[in-house]
Amino acid sequence: MASSVATKFLTDRVALVTASTKGIGFAIAKQLGAAGASVVVCSRKEKNVDSSKKTTDFQEAVAALRLENIDAHGTTAHVGNKEDRTKLINFTLDRFTKLDILVSNAAVNPHYGDLMSVSDSQWDKLLDLNVKSAFELTKEAVPHLEASGRGNIVFVSSVAGYSPMNEIGAYSVMKTTLTGLSKSLALNLARRNIRVNTIAPGKIKNHLKEMVSPLESPKRHNRIIQTDFSQALFSDEAEKQKWLSQIAQRRFGDPDECAEAVAFLVSDEASYISGETIGINGGMQARI
């Protein structure tokens, strides 16, 4: 889907987007850049994505963004690690001297199955990477967002936070919690002129035109656990049709549609919107 950006309404702003080398995160970085922002992307993985070029995830993403004439830089960072969070903020400041926009997109789901079977270590990982790290990165960013005079934070949640399923019950709890965190931060940070909002994507295609989804059938368990969570696919036609039947528009969404919502939320046109969660779900009946 082509970007609908017609003007550079984010010119002179700096955006940091976590988990942003592919899928929804990359689409957000690209959309913000197309609107005029300078962007920092990051990946927690050091693995080479091209054995001949020996490039990392973030280098591939930065190269793609620069081909679009976007001022982009990138680095590796595991946002669950305190030192990496500090490094990520400092990296942004070293490159651009300021920070106006933080988009927290990192997420993980180490468990698939009955909620009562979630282990202590899995709960710890879910909380640390889905909620605590988002909060801690926000804390690191707040002084710089306040200094910008027009700071914005956007969390990427999920429809799973509205409509939990037993198989991903713990993950659903994390996304519900993230929505609550957003509302609490919006109240707390308003006096610092920082707005905080959330998007809750539904069934969204990823960058390979496959399916991004936390709502998978049990037979997909191994793939979900063994690959990056956002790469889970819908290859089963019956399963695909089941989910389409729950979407009013009868189609899956595109990462660009999530990105366009984020670009709006961090723009001046949304200056009176804070503490809100926007569902990007094609009319799925998922709401608290």
Short mmCIF file of C-alpha atoms in Angstrom, two decimals:
data_model
loop_
_atom_site.label_atom_id
_atom_site.label_comp_id
_atom_site.label_asym_id
_atom_site.label_seq_id
_atom_site.Cartn_x
_atom_site.Cartn_y
_atom_site.Cartn_z
CA MET A 1 0.00 0.00 0.00
CA ALA A 2 1.42 3.36 -0.97
CA SER A 3 1.92 6.03 1.65
CA SER A 4 -0.70 8.75 1.78
CA VAL A 5 1.81 11.30 3.12
CA ALA A 6 1.36 14.48 1.06
CA THR A 7 3.30 16.98 3.19
CA LYS A 8 6.34 16.86 5.44
CA PHE A 9 4.33 17.51 8.59
CA LEU A 10 6.97 15.92 10.84
CA THR A 11 9.94 17.92 9.52
CA ASP A 12 12.61 18.67 12.15
CA ARG A 13 11.39 15.88 14.44
CA VAL A 14 13.36 12.85 15.55
CA ALA A 15 11.66 9.49 16.05
CA LEU A 16 12.95 6.35 17.74
CA VAL A 17 11.07 3.17 16.79
CA THR A 18 11.90 -0.11 18.54
CA ALA A 19 11.68 -3.52 16.86
CA SER A 20 11.63 -1.66 13.57
CA THR A 21 13.60 -3.61 10.98
CA LYS A 22 10.56 -5.37 9.51
CA GLY A 23 6.79 -5.66 9.64
CA ILE A 24 4.74 -3.04 11.45
CA GLY A 25 7.77 -1.45 13.11
CA PHE A 26 9.55 -0.88 9.81
CA ALA A 27 6.36 0.47 8.23
CA ILE A 28 6.06 2.97 11.09
CA ALA A 29 9.66 4.11 10.70
CA LYS A 30 9.17 4.51 6.96
CA GLN A 31 5.92 6.45 7.36
CA LEU A 32 7.37 8.83 9.93
CA GLY A 33 10.39 9.36 7.71
CA ALA A 34 8.20 10.00 4.68
CA ALA A 35 6.46 12.69 6.74
CA GLY A 36 9.80 14.41 7.28
CA ALA A 37 11.06 12.94 10.56
CA SER A 38 14.58 11.66 11.09
CA VAL A 39 14.36 8.10 12.38
CA VAL A 40 16.34 5.63 14.45
CA VAL A 41 15.55 1.95 13.94
CA CYS A 42 16.79 -0.96 16.01
CA SER A 43 16.83 -4.73 16.15
CA ARG A 44 17.68 -7.00 19.04
CA LYS A 45 19.28 -9.56 16.69
CA GLU A 46 22.92 -9.54 15.61
CA LYS A 47 22.38 -12.27 13.00
CA ASN A 48 23.40 -11.65 9.41
CA VAL A 49 20.47 -11.36 7.03
CA ASP A 50 22.64 -11.47 3.93
CA SER A 51 25.65 -13.80 4.16
CA SER A 52 27.32 -12.23 1.12
CA LYS A 53 27.07 -8.65 2.37
CA LYS A 54 27.37 -9.50 6.07
CA THR A 55 24.72 -6.97 6.94
CA THR A 56 22.59 -6.95 10.06
CA ASP A 57 18.85 -6.43 10.36
CA PHE A 58 19.15 -2.74 11.17
CA GLN A 59 21.65 -2.09 8.37
CA GLU A 60 19.25 -3.58 5.83
CA ALA A 61 16.43 -1.45 7.24
CA VAL A 62 18.52 1.73 7.26
CA ALA A 63 19.59 1.13 3.66
CA ALA A 64 15.98 0.65 2.58
CA LEU A 65 14.89 3.83 4.36
CA ARG A 66 17.71 5.87 2.86
CA LEU A 67 16.64 4.72 -0.60
CA GLU A 68 13.41 6.59 0.19
CA ASN A 69 15.46 9.72 1.02
CA ILE A 70 14.77 9.28 4.72
CA ASP A 71 17.35 10.44 7.25
CA ALA A 72 17.79 7.14 9.07
CA HIS A 73 20.26 5.51 11.45
CA GLY A 74 20.11 2.19 13.24
CA THR A 75 21.71 -0.02 15.86
CA THR A 76 21.26 -3.30 17.69
CA ALA A 77 19.50 -3.05 21.03
CA HIS A 78 17.63 -5.48 23.25
CA VAL A 79 15.13 -3.24 25.02
CA GLY A 80 14.82 -5.80 27.81
CA ASN A 81 18.39 -4.94 28.80
CA LYS A 82 18.99 -1.78 30.83
CA GLU A 83 22.39 -1.08 29.27
CA ASP A 84 20.93 -1.45 25.78
CA ARG A 85 18.08 0.93 26.57
CA THR A 86 20.54 3.57 27.70
CA LYS A 87 22.71 2.90 24.66
CA LEU A 88 19.71 3.30 22.37
CA ILE A 89 18.73 6.68 23.80
CA ASN A 90 22.34 7.87 23.72
CA PHE A 91 22.73 6.64 20.14
CA THR A 92 19.73 8.73 19.13
CA LEU A 93 21.02 11.82 20.92
CA ASP A 94 24.51 11.39 19.48
CA ARG A 95 23.09 11.31 15.95
CA PHE A 96 20.36 13.94 16.22
CA THR A 97 20.89 15.76 19.58
CA LYS A 98 17.21 15.43 20.49
CA LEU A 99 14.19 13.10 20.63
CA ASP A 100 10.60 14.06 19.80
CA ILE A 101 8.85 10.73 19.20
CA LEU A 102 9.15 7.31 20.83
CA VAL A 103 7.33 4.32 19.32
CA SER A 104 7.50 1.21 21.51
CA ASN A 105 6.88 -1.81 19.30
CA ALA A 106 8.95 -4.60 20.88
CA ALA A 107 6.99 -7.67 22.05
CA VAL A 108 7.47 -11.35 22.78
CA ASN A 109 5.29 -14.40 23.44
CA PRO A 110 7.18 -17.37 24.91
CA HIS A 111 4.03 -19.40 25.70
CA TYR A 112 1.22 -20.93 23.69
CA GLY A 113 -1.39 -23.04 25.44
CA ASP A 114 -3.66 -23.07 28.45
CA LEU A 115 -3.25 -20.03 30.69
CA MET A 116 -2.82 -22.23 33.76
CA SER A 117 0.29 -23.81 32.23
CA VAL A 118 2.29 -20.57 32.05
CA SER A 119 5.47 -21.00 34.09
CA ASP A 120 7.03 -18.48 36.46
CA SER A 121 9.90 -17.88 34.06
CA GLN A 122 7.48 -17.33 31.17
CA TRP A 123 5.49 -14.80 33.20
CA ASP A 124 8.74 -13.03 34.03
CA LYS A 125 9.77 -12.87 30.38
CA LEU A 126 6.32 -11.70 29.28
CA LEU A 127 6.26 -8.92 31.86
CA ASP A 128 9.86 -7.89 31.38
CA LEU A 129 9.78 -7.58 27.60
CA ASN A 130 6.17 -6.58 26.92
CA VAL A 131 5.51 -4.15 29.77
CA LYS A 132 8.45 -3.39 32.05
CA SER A 133 10.94 -2.68 29.26
CA ALA A 134 8.41 -0.41 27.54
CA PHE A 135 8.01 1.55 30.77
CA GLU A 136 11.75 1.69 31.49
CA LEU A 137 12.58 2.90 27.98
CA THR A 138 9.89 5.54 28.37
CA LYS A 139 11.50 6.70 31.63
CA GLU A 140 14.84 7.07 29.85
CA ALA A 141 13.22 9.00 27.01
CA VAL A 142 10.97 11.33 29.04
CA PRO A 143 13.55 14.06 29.85
CA HIS A 144 14.39 14.38 26.17
CA LEU A 145 10.77 14.22 25.03
CA GLU A 146 9.96 16.96 27.53
CA ALA A 147 12.85 19.07 26.26
CA SER A 148 11.44 18.88 22.74
CA GLY A 149 8.30 20.70 23.89
CA ARG A 150 6.10 18.41 21.80
CA GLY A 151 6.96 14.90 22.93
CA ASN A 152 4.95 11.91 21.77
CA ILE A 153 4.89 8.27 22.80
CA VAL A 154 3.01 5.52 20.98
CA PHE A 155 2.76 1.94 22.20
CA VAL A 156 1.93 -0.89 19.82
CA SER A 157 -0.56 -3.20 21.52
CA SER A 158 -2.95 -5.74 19.92
CA VAL A 159 -6.60 -6.71 19.62
CA ALA A 160 -5.56 -9.61 21.87
CA GLY A 161 -5.60 -7.08 24.68
CA TYR A 162 -9.30 -6.50 24.05
CA SER A 163 -10.42 -10.03 23.26
CA PRO A 164 -8.22 -12.59 25.04
CA MET A 165 -7.91 -16.20 23.95
CA ASN A 166 -7.01 -19.08 26.23
CA GLU A 167 -4.12 -20.20 23.99
CA ILE A 168 -2.42 -16.81 24.29
CA GLY A 169 -4.00 -15.73 27.55
CA ALA A 170 -0.79 -14.49 29.14
CA TYR A 171 0.16 -12.49 26.06
CA SER A 172 -3.34 -11.00 26.01
CA VAL A 173 -2.89 -9.91 29.63
CA MET A 174 0.33 -8.13 28.66
CA LYS A 175 -1.40 -6.20 25.88
CA THR A 176 -4.26 -5.22 28.18
CA THR A 177 -1.67 -4.07 30.71
CA LEU A 178 0.14 -2.05 28.06
CA THR A 179 -3.08 -0.19 27.31
CA GLY A 180 -3.44 0.62 31.00
CA LEU A 181 0.17 1.77 31.14
CA SER A 182 -0.47 4.12 28.23
CA LYS A 183 -3.45 5.70 29.96
CA SER A 184 -1.54 6.12 33.23
CA LEU A 185 1.45 7.65 31.47
CA ALA A 186 -0.79 10.01 29.51
CA LEU A 187 -2.16 11.35 32.80
CA ASN A 188 1.25 11.56 34.43
CA LEU A 189 3.14 13.14 31.54
CA ALA A 190 0.55 15.68 30.41
CA ARG A 191 2.13 18.34 32.62
CA ARG A 192 5.36 17.81 30.67
CA ASN A 193 3.57 18.38 27.37
CA ILE A 194 4.05 14.75 26.36
CA ARG A 195 1.17 12.88 24.75
CA VAL A 196 0.85 9.10 25.05
CA ASN A 197 -1.33 6.90 22.87
CA THR A 198 -1.61 3.29 21.72
CA ILE A 199 -2.54 1.44 18.56
CA ALA A 200 -4.09 -2.03 18.71
CA PRO A 201 -3.56 -3.82 15.38
CA GLY A 202 -5.76 -6.71 14.38
CA LYS A 203 -4.92 -9.15 11.59
CA ILE A 204 -2.13 -7.44 9.68
CA LYS A 205 -0.05 -8.61 6.73
CA ASN A 206 3.67 -8.42 7.26
CA HIS A 207 6.39 -7.24 4.92
CA LEU A 208 6.40 -10.56 3.06
CA LYS A 209 2.63 -10.36 2.49
CA GLU A 210 2.26 -13.21 4.96
CA MET A 211 0.27 -12.81 8.15
CA VAL A 212 1.20 -11.10 11.39
CA SER A 213 -0.94 -12.51 14.16
CA PRO A 214 -0.87 -13.46 17.84
CA LEU A 215 -4.10 -15.40 17.34
CA GLU A 216 -2.95 -18.67 15.83
CA SER A 217 -4.34 -22.20 15.88
CA PRO A 218 -2.61 -24.85 18.04
CA LYS A 219 -1.06 -26.56 15.02
CA ARG A 220 1.03 -23.43 14.45
CA HIS A 221 2.55 -23.62 17.93
CA ASN A 222 6.02 -24.76 16.88
CA ARG A 223 6.38 -22.08 14.24
CA ILE A 224 5.33 -19.37 16.65
CA ILE A 225 7.85 -20.47 19.26
CA GLN A 226 10.73 -21.17 16.88
CA THR A 227 10.55 -18.02 14.73
CA ASP A 228 10.21 -14.33 15.39
CA PHE A 229 6.73 -13.85 16.82
CA SER A 230 5.60 -11.38 14.18
CA GLN A 231 6.43 -13.90 11.43
CA ALA A 232 3.69 -16.37 12.33
CA LEU A 233 1.84 -17.28 9.13
CA PHE A 234 -1.64 -18.26 8.07
CA SER A 235 -1.13 -20.92 5.42
CA ASP A 236 -4.31 -22.85 6.24
CA GLU A 237 -7.17 -21.58 4.05
CA ALA A 238 -9.92 -22.72 6.44
CA GLU A 239 -8.22 -20.94 9.32
CA LYS A 240 -7.78 -17.85 7.18
CA GLN A 241 -11.46 -17.77 6.29
CA LYS A 242 -12.41 -18.21 9.95
CA TRP A 243 -10.56 -15.04 10.85
CA LEU A 244 -11.81 -13.14 7.83
CA SER A 245 -15.37 -13.91 8.93
CA GLN A 246 -14.71 -11.97 12.15
CA ILE A 247 -13.52 -8.86 10.29
CA ALA A 248 -16.27 -6.54 9.07
CA GLN A 249 -14.23 -5.43 6.06
CA ARG A 250 -13.47 -9.07 5.17
CA ARG A 251 -9.80 -8.42 4.54
CA PHE A 252 -6.55 -8.36 6.46
CA GLY A 253 -4.82 -5.09 7.19
CA ASP A 254 -1.53 -3.77 5.90
CA PRO A 255 1.40 -2.55 8.05
CA ASP A 256 1.14 0.82 6.31
CA GLU A 257 -2.36 1.25 7.74
CA CYS A 258 -0.90 0.89 11.24
CA ALA A 259 1.91 3.28 10.34
CA GLU A 260 -0.45 5.95 9.05
CA ALA A 261 -2.35 5.88 12.35
CA VAL A 262 0.90 6.37 14.26
CA ALA A 263 1.93 9.26 12.01
CA PHE A 264 -1.39 10.94 12.72
CA LEU A 265 -1.15 10.38 16.48
CA VAL A 266 2.27 12.04 16.70
CA SER A 267 1.28 14.95 14.47
CA ASP A 268 0.03 18.38 15.51
CA GLU A 269 -3.37 17.46 14.07
CA ALA A 270 -3.75 15.06 17.02
CA SER A 271 -2.62 17.60 19.61
CA TYR A 272 -5.73 17.08 21.78
CA ILE A 273 -5.57 13.27 21.72
CA SER A 274 -3.83 11.51 24.60
CA GLY A 275 -4.47 8.36 26.61
CA GLU A 276 -6.36 6.77 23.72
CA THR A 277 -6.10 3.41 22.00
CA ILE A 278 -6.93 3.20 18.31
CA GLY A 279 -7.99 -0.20 17.03
CA ILE A 280 -6.73 -0.94 13.52
CA ASN A 281 -8.72 -4.05 12.86
CA GLY A 282 -11.10 -3.66 9.93
CA GLY A 283 -14.12 -3.62 12.21
CA MET A 284 -13.38 -6.62 14.43
CA GLN A 285 -15.66 -6.64 17.45
CA ALA A 286 -12.82 -6.29 19.91
CA ARG A 287 -13.18 -3.63 22.57
CA ILE A 288 -12.94 -3.30 26.32
#
